Amino acid sequence: MLFPSGFIENFPVRGYTCTQKGRCVAASHDLEAGEVIFVGQASVFSIMEPHHSRICACCGCWSNEELIETCAVCERVYYCDASCAAFHAPYHAVCCPAFVKAKSLLCPEGRVTLEVVLQLALFSSISPEDVMALAARRLLRWQTLEPQQSPPLTGSSRKMKSLELNRLDQYVHVPSDEEFRAMASQEYLPVEWREICTMIHQCLLETCLPSIGESEVQRWISVIHSNAFHTLSPSNVGIGTMICPGAALLNHSCTPNAQSLRPHPTFMCLRTTRRVLAGEELTISYIDEKLSYPKRRVLLRQYGFICKCSACQNGGKSTRQVAKSA
C-alpha cells in the first residue's frame, strides 16, 4: 500500500503498514509536544445550511457576513467574488441539477452528503491537471488572506502546495469489501444510512450521473464515513463535513498523541500533544475521547471498526484512569 510522496517528504513522518490497521503513520524522529506534523486544506467539503452562505464553494474561505455571489438556480453554492464563481463554474455545472433535485428529496444532512459524494466522484474522474488547478487557486487565496484571518501556516505554504497537488485518492482510505459489508450492516450504521443512499442514488440518476449504481453510491458514502472530519465554524461549532488529505491517513486512538487545530473551517493543522519517540505511531481521536467507553464504542461504529487502543483494551477505563495507572 503506497503513501503519497508529498506527505512523507514534507512532514516529520514516515509510513508503514500493519495487518490490523493497514496504513499507519509514525514519527520519523523524536518530536516534542506541540510540534506540527501536518498542515493543509480540505480538498472536499460541504457546509450545512445556513452556514453555507459564508464559505466560498471554490476556495473555501470563510466570511463573517453572508456572501453575495451565488448560483441563482440552486442557491446552494456561494462565492467570494465573480472570479471564484467563474473558475468554479465547470465543476458546479455538473452538480447544480442534483442540488436542485435535492431540495425536495433530501434533508439538510443528506444534502451535505450528496455534495461530498459529487465532489469525490468528480475528483476521481477529472484530469490531474484540473485537480491541480483548483488546488493552486485555493492555495493562492490562502496566501492573500488578511494576516488576522490567515491560519498559522508556520512557513508551510510550500508543503501545503506539494501536498494538495497529489490526487485525493492517494490519501483516503477506501474500505475493503469486508469493511464495506460491515459498515453497510445495521451493526455499524443506522437504517437511515441505507435510506439516504437510496435517495442520493435516485437524485444522481435523475440529474447528473444517470449511469451510477447504488452500490457505487454506498461505497462513496462509506469512504466519507471512514475519512471525513467535522467542519467547524470560528466559534468551534460543527457546520459540515470535510475530507482533509494527510490528516485522513492518521489512525484513531482514544489515547491519542496528536490533536487537530481548526483555525479556519476548511483548514486543518495537526500537532503532537506530548513527546513522541521516533517510530511511534501518530494517532488522533475521531471522537471526543473524554466520553465513557460505551459511548465511544457506539460513536466509533460509523467508522467501521472496533477500537482496540489501550483505553479500550483495559476494560473500558477512561483515558484519565489509563494515564494514572501508567
Coordinates of C-alpha atoms in Angstrom, one line a residue:
M1 CA 0.0 0.0 0.0
L2 CA 1.7 3.2 -1.2
F3 CA 2.0 6.5 0.7
P4 CA 1.8 9.9 -1.1
S5 CA 5.3 11.3 -1.5
G6 CA 4.2 14.9 -0.7
F7 CA 3.0 13.8 2.7
I8 CA 6.1 11.7 3.6
E9 CA 8.7 14.2 2.2
N10 CA 7.3 17.4 3.7
F11 CA 6.4 16.4 7.3
P12 CA 8.2 14.7 10.2
V13 CA 6.5 11.4 9.5
R14 CA 7.0 8.0 7.8
G15 CA 4.5 5.5 6.6
Y16 CA 4.3 1.8 7.2
T17 CA 1.6 -0.9 7.0
C18 CA 0.4 -3.4 9.6
T19 CA -2.0 -6.3 9.4
Q20 CA -4.5 -5.0 11.9
K21 CA -4.8 -1.3 10.7
G22 CA -3.5 -1.2 7.2
R23 CA -1.7 2.1 6.6
C24 CA -0.1 3.8 9.6
V25 CA 1.8 7.0 10.2
A26 CA 4.7 7.2 12.6
A27 CA 7.1 9.9 13.7
S28 CA 10.3 9.9 11.6
H29 CA 12.3 11.3 14.5
D30 CA 11.7 12.3 18.1
L31 CA 9.0 15.0 18.4
E32 CA 8.4 17.4 21.3
A33 CA 4.9 18.3 22.5
G34 CA 3.3 20.9 20.2
E35 CA 5.2 20.2 17.1
V36 CA 3.4 20.4 13.7
I37 CA 3.0 17.1 12.0
F38 CA 0.6 18.1 9.2
V39 CA -0.9 21.3 7.8
G40 CA -3.3 21.6 4.9
Q41 CA -6.6 22.4 3.4
A42 CA -9.7 20.3 2.9
S43 CA -9.9 19.1 -0.6
V44 CA -13.5 18.1 -0.3
F45 CA -16.0 19.9 1.9
S46 CA -19.7 20.6 2.3
I47 CA -21.3 23.1 4.7
M48 CA -24.8 22.8 6.2
E49 CA -27.4 25.5 5.7
P50 CA -27.5 28.3 6.6
H51 CA -23.7 28.4 7.2
H52 CA -23.1 27.5 3.5
S53 CA -23.7 31.2 2.6
R54 CA -20.5 32.2 4.4
I55 CA -18.0 29.8 2.8
C56 CA -16.8 30.1 -0.8
A57 CA -17.5 26.9 -2.6
C58 CA -14.4 27.4 -4.8
C59 CA -11.6 28.4 -2.5
G60 CA -13.1 27.6 0.9
C61 CA -12.5 31.0 2.5
W62 CA -14.8 32.0 5.4
S63 CA -16.7 35.3 5.5
N64 CA -18.1 36.8 8.7
E65 CA -21.0 38.1 6.6
E66 CA -23.2 36.3 4.0
L67 CA -21.6 36.2 0.6
I68 CA -23.5 37.9 -2.2
E69 CA -22.2 35.9 -5.2
T70 CA -24.3 32.8 -5.6
C71 CA -25.9 30.4 -8.1
A72 CA -29.4 31.7 -8.8
V73 CA -30.6 28.3 -10.0
C74 CA -29.8 26.0 -7.0
E75 CA -28.9 28.7 -4.3
R76 CA -26.7 26.0 -2.8
V77 CA -23.2 27.5 -3.5
Y78 CA -21.8 30.9 -2.7
Y79 CA -18.6 32.6 -3.8
C80 CA -16.1 35.2 -2.6
D81 CA -16.5 37.1 -5.9
A82 CA -17.2 36.7 -9.6
S83 CA -13.8 35.3 -10.4
C84 CA -14.3 32.4 -8.0
A85 CA -17.7 31.8 -9.4
A86 CA -16.3 31.8 -13.0
F87 CA -13.4 29.5 -12.0
H88 CA -15.8 27.0 -10.3
A89 CA -18.4 27.1 -13.0
P90 CA -17.3 23.9 -14.9
Y91 CA -17.4 21.9 -11.6
H92 CA -20.7 23.4 -10.5
A93 CA -22.4 22.8 -13.8
V94 CA -22.2 19.1 -13.2
C95 CA -23.6 19.4 -9.6
C96 CA -26.3 22.1 -10.0
P97 CA -29.1 19.9 -11.3
A98 CA -28.6 17.5 -8.4
F99 CA -28.7 20.3 -5.9
V100 CA -32.0 21.5 -7.3
K101 CA -33.4 18.0 -7.1
A102 CA -32.1 17.5 -3.5
K103 CA -34.1 20.5 -2.2
S104 CA -37.3 18.4 -2.2
L105 CA -35.8 15.0 -1.8
L106 CA -33.1 15.2 0.9
C107 CA -32.9 16.5 4.5
P108 CA -30.1 19.1 5.2
E109 CA -27.7 16.3 6.3
G110 CA -28.5 14.4 3.2
R111 CA -27.7 17.4 1.0
V112 CA -24.3 17.7 2.7
T113 CA -23.6 14.0 2.0
L114 CA -24.7 14.4 -1.6
E115 CA -22.4 17.3 -2.2
V116 CA -19.4 15.4 -0.8
V117 CA -20.3 12.3 -2.9
L118 CA -20.4 14.6 -6.0
Q119 CA -17.0 16.1 -5.2
L120 CA -15.4 12.7 -4.7
A121 CA -16.9 11.4 -7.9
L122 CA -15.6 14.5 -9.8
F123 CA -12.1 14.2 -8.3
S124 CA -11.9 10.5 -9.4
S125 CA -13.0 11.3 -12.9
I126 CA -11.4 14.7 -13.9
S127 CA -7.8 15.1 -15.0
P128 CA -4.9 15.6 -12.5
E129 CA -4.3 18.9 -14.2
D130 CA -7.8 20.1 -13.2
V131 CA -7.3 18.9 -9.7
M132 CA -4.0 20.8 -9.6
A133 CA -5.7 24.0 -10.9
L134 CA -8.3 24.0 -8.2
A135 CA -5.8 23.3 -5.5
A136 CA -3.5 26.0 -6.8
R137 CA -6.3 28.6 -6.7
R138 CA -7.2 27.6 -3.1
L139 CA -3.6 28.0 -2.1
L140 CA -3.3 31.4 -3.8
R141 CA -6.4 32.6 -1.9
W142 CA -4.9 31.4 1.4
Q143 CA -1.8 33.4 0.7
T144 CA -3.7 36.6 0.0
L145 CA -5.9 36.4 3.1
E146 CA -5.6 39.2 5.7
P147 CA -3.0 38.4 8.3
Q148 CA -5.6 38.2 11.1
Q149 CA -7.7 35.8 9.1
S150 CA -4.9 33.6 7.8
P151 CA -4.3 30.3 9.6
P152 CA -0.9 29.9 11.3
L153 CA 0.9 28.3 8.3
T154 CA 4.3 28.5 10.2
G155 CA 6.2 28.6 6.9
S156 CA 4.3 25.6 5.5
S157 CA 2.9 27.1 2.3
R158 CA 5.2 25.1 0.1
K159 CA 4.3 22.0 2.0
M160 CA 0.6 22.7 1.5
K161 CA 1.1 23.2 -2.2
S162 CA 3.0 20.0 -2.8
L163 CA 0.6 18.1 -0.6
E164 CA -2.6 19.4 -2.2
L165 CA -1.4 18.7 -5.7
N166 CA -1.4 15.0 -5.0
R167 CA -4.5 13.2 -6.1
L168 CA -7.1 12.8 -3.3
D169 CA -7.4 9.1 -3.9
Q170 CA -3.8 8.6 -2.7
Y171 CA -4.8 9.7 0.8
V172 CA -8.3 8.5 1.6
H173 CA -9.0 5.0 2.9
V174 CA -11.2 3.1 0.6
P175 CA -12.9 0.4 2.7
S176 CA -12.2 -3.2 1.7
D177 CA -15.1 -5.5 0.7
E178 CA -15.2 -6.9 4.3
E179 CA -15.2 -3.4 5.9
F180 CA -17.8 -2.2 3.4
R181 CA -20.1 -5.1 4.2
A182 CA -19.7 -4.4 7.9
M183 CA -20.4 -0.6 7.5
A184 CA -23.4 -1.3 5.4
S185 CA -24.9 -3.6 8.1
Q186 CA -27.0 -2.3 10.9
E187 CA -24.3 -3.4 13.3
Y188 CA -22.4 -0.2 12.4
L189 CA -24.8 2.3 10.8
P190 CA -28.4 3.0 11.4
V191 CA -31.1 2.1 8.9
E192 CA -31.3 5.7 7.8
W193 CA -28.0 5.3 6.1
R194 CA -29.5 3.0 3.5
E195 CA -32.4 5.4 3.0
I196 CA -30.0 8.3 2.4
C197 CA -28.0 6.1 0.0
T198 CA -31.2 5.3 -1.9
M199 CA -32.3 8.9 -2.1
I200 CA -28.9 10.2 -3.2
H201 CA -28.8 7.5 -5.8
Q202 CA -32.2 8.5 -7.1
C203 CA -31.1 12.1 -7.2
L204 CA -28.0 11.4 -9.2
L205 CA -29.8 9.0 -11.6
E206 CA -32.4 11.7 -12.5
T207 CA -29.8 14.5 -12.9
C208 CA -26.1 14.4 -13.5
L209 CA -24.9 10.8 -13.1
P210 CA -27.5 8.6 -14.9
S211 CA -25.2 5.6 -15.1
I212 CA -24.1 5.4 -11.4
G213 CA -25.1 2.3 -9.5
E214 CA -26.5 2.3 -5.9
S215 CA -23.6 0.1 -4.7
E216 CA -21.2 2.8 -6.0
V217 CA -23.1 5.5 -4.1
Q218 CA -22.9 3.3 -1.0
R219 CA -19.2 2.9 -1.4
W220 CA -18.6 6.6 -1.8
I221 CA -20.6 7.2 1.4
S222 CA -18.5 4.6 3.2
V223 CA -15.4 6.5 2.1
I224 CA -16.9 9.6 3.7
H225 CA -17.6 7.8 6.9
S226 CA -14.0 6.4 7.0
N227 CA -12.2 9.6 6.2
A228 CA -14.3 12.7 7.0
F229 CA -13.9 15.3 9.8
H230 CA -16.4 17.8 11.1
T231 CA -16.1 21.3 9.6
L232 CA -16.0 23.7 12.4
S233 CA -17.1 27.4 12.5
P234 CA -14.8 30.0 14.0
S235 CA -16.8 29.6 17.2
N236 CA -16.0 25.8 17.2
V237 CA -19.5 24.7 16.2
G238 CA -19.9 21.8 13.7
I239 CA -21.3 23.1 10.5
G240 CA -20.5 20.5 7.9
T241 CA -18.2 17.7 6.6
M242 CA -14.7 17.8 5.1
I243 CA -12.0 15.4 3.9
C244 CA -8.5 16.7 4.5
P245 CA -5.6 15.0 2.7
G246 CA -2.9 13.8 5.0
A247 CA -5.0 14.0 8.1
A248 CA -7.1 11.2 6.8
L249 CA -4.0 8.9 6.9
L250 CA -3.8 9.0 10.7
N251 CA -5.5 6.2 12.6
H252 CA -7.7 6.7 15.7
S253 CA -6.9 6.2 19.3
C254 CA -8.8 7.1 22.4
T255 CA -5.4 8.0 23.9
P256 CA -4.0 10.0 21.0
N257 CA -0.6 11.7 20.9
A258 CA -1.8 14.3 18.4
Q259 CA -4.7 16.6 18.0
S260 CA -6.3 18.7 15.3
L261 CA -6.5 22.5 15.4
R262 CA -9.1 24.2 13.2
P263 CA -8.1 27.9 12.9
H264 CA -10.4 28.0 9.8
P265 CA -13.4 25.9 8.8
T266 CA -11.7 24.3 5.8
F267 CA -8.1 24.2 7.2
M268 CA -6.5 21.6 9.4
C269 CA -3.3 21.6 11.5
L270 CA -2.2 18.6 13.5
R271 CA 0.2 18.9 16.4
T272 CA 1.6 16.5 18.9
T273 CA 0.1 16.6 22.4
R274 CA 3.1 15.0 24.2
R275 CA 6.6 13.9 23.4
V276 CA 6.6 11.2 20.7
L277 CA 9.6 8.9 20.0
A278 CA 10.9 8.1 16.6
G279 CA 8.9 5.2 15.1
E280 CA 5.9 5.6 17.4
E281 CA 2.6 5.7 15.6
L282 CA 0.9 9.1 15.4
T283 CA -2.8 9.0 16.2
I284 CA -5.7 11.3 16.6
S285 CA -9.1 10.8 18.1
Y286 CA -12.0 10.7 15.7
I287 CA -14.4 11.4 18.5
D288 CA -14.5 13.0 22.0
E289 CA -12.1 10.7 23.8
K290 CA -13.3 12.0 27.2
L291 CA -16.6 10.2 26.7
S292 CA -17.3 7.0 28.5
Y293 CA -16.3 3.7 27.0
P294 CA -19.8 2.6 25.9
K295 CA -20.4 6.0 24.2
R296 CA -17.1 5.9 22.5
R297 CA -17.8 2.4 21.2
V298 CA -21.2 3.5 19.8
L299 CA -19.8 6.6 18.1
L300 CA -16.8 4.7 16.5
R301 CA -19.1 2.2 14.8
Q302 CA -19.8 4.6 12.0
Y303 CA -16.1 4.3 11.0
G304 CA -16.4 0.5 10.5
F305 CA -14.0 -0.7 13.2
I306 CA -13.9 -1.6 16.9
C307 CA -11.2 0.4 18.7
K308 CA -8.5 -1.7 20.4
C309 CA -6.4 1.1 21.8
S310 CA -5.0 1.0 25.4
A311 CA -8.1 2.7 26.8
C312 CA -10.5 0.3 25.2
Q313 CA -8.4 -2.8 25.9
N314 CA -8.2 -2.0 29.6
G315 CA -11.9 -2.8 30.4
G316 CA -13.1 0.5 29.0
K317 CA -11.2 2.7 31.5
S318 CA -11.3 6.4 30.9
T319 CA -8.1 8.0 29.4
R320 CA -7.6 9.6 32.8
Q321 CA -7.6 6.3 34.5
V322 CA -5.2 4.8 32.0
A323 CA -2.8 7.7 32.5
K324 CA -3.0 7.4 36.3
S325 CA -2.2 3.6 36.1
A326 CA 0.6 4.1 33.6

